[in-house]
XYZ file of C-alpha atoms in Angstrom:
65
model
C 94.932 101.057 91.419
C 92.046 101.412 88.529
C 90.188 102.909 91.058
C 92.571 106.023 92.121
C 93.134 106.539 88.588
C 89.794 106.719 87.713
C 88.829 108.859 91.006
C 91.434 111.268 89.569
C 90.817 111.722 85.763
C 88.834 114.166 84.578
C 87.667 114.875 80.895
C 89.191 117.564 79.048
C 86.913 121.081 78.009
C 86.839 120.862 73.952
C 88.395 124.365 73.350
C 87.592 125.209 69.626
C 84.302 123.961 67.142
C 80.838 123.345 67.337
C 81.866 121.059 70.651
C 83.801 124.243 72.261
C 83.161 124.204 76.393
C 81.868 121.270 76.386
C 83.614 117.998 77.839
C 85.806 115.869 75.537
C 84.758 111.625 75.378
C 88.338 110.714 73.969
C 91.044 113.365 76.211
C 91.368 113.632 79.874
C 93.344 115.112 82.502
C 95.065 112.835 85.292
C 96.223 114.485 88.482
C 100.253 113.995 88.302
C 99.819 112.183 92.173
C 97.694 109.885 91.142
C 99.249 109.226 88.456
C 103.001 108.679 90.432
C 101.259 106.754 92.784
C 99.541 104.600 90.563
C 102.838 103.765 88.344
C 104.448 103.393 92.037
C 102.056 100.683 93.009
C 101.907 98.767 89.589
C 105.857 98.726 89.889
C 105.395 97.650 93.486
C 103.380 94.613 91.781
C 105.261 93.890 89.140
C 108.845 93.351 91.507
C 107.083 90.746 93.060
C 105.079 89.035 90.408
C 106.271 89.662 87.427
C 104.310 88.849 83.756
C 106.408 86.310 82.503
C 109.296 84.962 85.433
C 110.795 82.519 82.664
C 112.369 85.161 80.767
C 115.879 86.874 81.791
C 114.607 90.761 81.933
C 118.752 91.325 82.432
C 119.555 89.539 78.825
C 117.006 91.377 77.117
C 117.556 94.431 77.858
C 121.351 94.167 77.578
C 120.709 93.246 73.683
C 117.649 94.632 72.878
C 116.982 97.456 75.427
């Protein structure tokens, strides 16, 4: 998974300032199919092992969803 998102971000082109054309260190682009697919996968993941089993996901969400 980390490494199809990372295959598909890209920085983002700083458009206006000193910086302008130049690649941004703090925003990025993610293609939206790697993006689907990755949230696909970690959902895949998380149906079958979730973070903490103990807790009733069903009662939580009813009263505090």
């Amino acid at each position: 998974i980390f490494k199809l998102v990372l295959e598909n971000t890209k920085p983002e082109k700083i458009a206006t300032g000193e910086n302008a054309g130049k690649q941004s260190k703090a925003k990025y682009i993610l293609d939206e199919k790697a993006k689907i697919e990755a949230r696909s996968r970690v959902k895949t993941l998380l149906d079958r092992f979730p973070v903490y089993p103990e807790l009733d996901l069903e009662l939580l969400l009813k009263y505090f969803g």
